[in-house]
């Protein structure tokens, strides 16, 4: 039996609990939060045997641990989980700084060698349409990739479709992550790029192939006051300085061009994730707002007639199911923490590009130097 635990019992933790509860061979052993009442209520609601406030107590009671806290705590908690020899599922983004990503990646590499499984929760890999697109691209169905576009649009700064942005679960996403000395990590750190841009960078490069260099533009705007609508640049003493609209141009490994765009200002699109990949032999398109199982393709001879086929792809395992199955079989499935760190390298390049006035910069290597 795998004794399973969750650190951080907020909104996303409920998805972890629902997605893991009921998998054969798993028992929900403990959950942990700095807010004891929240952890207690969460344990009762989702059927965890106990709730704790100390991570050490959770680690004693668990074999596999999900880190589902705000981003700033992912690195120290992941290192603590791996240091205790436990299997790790970390929420995205893996870390808030590239240095932390390198440290967690090194720890994960050592843990893998010792038979420990690690996962990064890039949720949209759960979409069977994406898994099929990835398979088709890897099998050469679209030929050489020439162009790829990825879009992750949200609406919660321009509308209250997900409630008010002053709620804590939105508010911590509105400021640039700070280093322990209080200094901001960088102009492109966190924000929509760190929060959901990491998803779409994974979504695009997981099908179109890795990128070697990029250039990035970010915008950060005042938030609208919840009652007056007046522009607000800080809330309760916390600066609202993180990016909320982003464009990234990627040099793909095979020479193709990738374009990623993300914003929190797209009214009408609470959570749209879409991808198009275009190659010498055909095209693949997905729009999860339309359906997570529907893949459109225009391939082979059909491309000369501009004839699209829409396929409903049978469900594929979720990240939660893959994580548990990997532990049970000893075979590490996609996507491990090293993949999370690769995406952090892209985010680091975005930050370096913005600092350099939007110029093209190489994506740094994880283990160099
Ligand atoms: N994969 C996805 O699609 C997806 C979707 C939403 C959120 N997320 C990620 O999940 C994480 C959590 O997001 P959320 O929306 O649930 O946030 P949230 O603010 O709703 O919940 C965070 C919880 O963590 C607790 N917490 C804070 N610091 C802690 C610490 N040091 N130790 C233990 N508990 C701590 C808070 O008290 C709170 O209960 C974030 O990293 C976010 O990026 C991922």
PDB file of C-alpha atoms in Angstrom, residues 78-79 82 88 94 101-119 332 336-339 341 367:
ATOM      1  CA  UNK A  78      10.594  19.231  -2.777  1.00  0.00           C
ATOM      2  CA  UNK A  79      14.155  19.038  -1.468  1.00  0.00           C
ATOM      3  CA  UNK A  82      13.409  13.923  -1.750  1.00  0.00           C
ATOM      4  CA  UNK A  88       7.507  13.357  -5.134  1.00  0.00           C
ATOM      5  CA  UNK A  94       8.744  23.564 -10.189  1.00  0.00           C
ATOM      6  CA  UNK A 101      15.388  24.469 -10.330  1.00  0.00           C
ATOM      7  CA  UNK A 102      18.987  23.344 -10.843  1.00  0.00           C
ATOM      8  CA  UNK A 103      19.223  22.238  -7.215  1.00  0.00           C
ATOM      9  CA  UNK A 104      15.919  20.347  -7.296  1.00  0.00           C
ATOM     10  CA  UNK A 105      16.858  18.768 -10.661  1.00  0.00           C
ATOM     11  CA  UNK A 106      20.164  17.527  -9.230  1.00  0.00           C
ATOM     12  CA  UNK A 107      18.339  16.060  -6.223  1.00  0.00           C
ATOM     13  CA  UNK A 108      15.769  14.439  -8.523  1.00  0.00           C
ATOM     14  CA  UNK A 109      18.465  12.913 -10.709  1.00  0.00           C
ATOM     15  CA  UNK A 110      20.078  11.354  -7.636  1.00  0.00           C
ATOM     16  CA  UNK A 111      16.669  10.206  -6.362  1.00  0.00           C
ATOM     17  CA  UNK A 112      15.825   8.560  -9.708  1.00  0.00           C
ATOM     18  CA  UNK A 113      19.074   6.591  -9.471  1.00  0.00           C
ATOM     19  CA  UNK A 114      17.868   5.344  -6.077  1.00  0.00           C
ATOM     20  CA  UNK A 115      14.486   4.233  -7.500  1.00  0.00           C
ATOM     21  CA  UNK A 116      12.479   7.255  -6.384  1.00  0.00           C
ATOM     22  CA  UNK A 117       9.760   8.509  -8.757  1.00  0.00           C
ATOM     23  CA  UNK A 118       9.289  12.240  -9.351  1.00  0.00           C
ATOM     24  CA  UNK A 119       6.519  14.052 -11.201  1.00  0.00           C
ATOM     25  CA  UNK A 332       9.158   6.432 -14.404  1.00  0.00           C
ATOM     26  CA  UNK A 336       9.350  13.962 -14.233  1.00  0.00           C
ATOM     27  CA  UNK A 337      10.802  16.798 -12.206  1.00  0.00           C
ATOM     28  CA  UNK A 338      13.645  17.165 -14.728  1.00  0.00           C
ATOM     29  CA  UNK A 339      11.038  18.184 -17.295  1.00  0.00           C
ATOM     30  CA  UNK A 341      13.303  22.049 -14.496  1.00  0.00           C
ATOM     31  CA  UNK A 367      23.551  21.027 -15.394  1.00  0.00           C
TER      32      UNK A 367
END
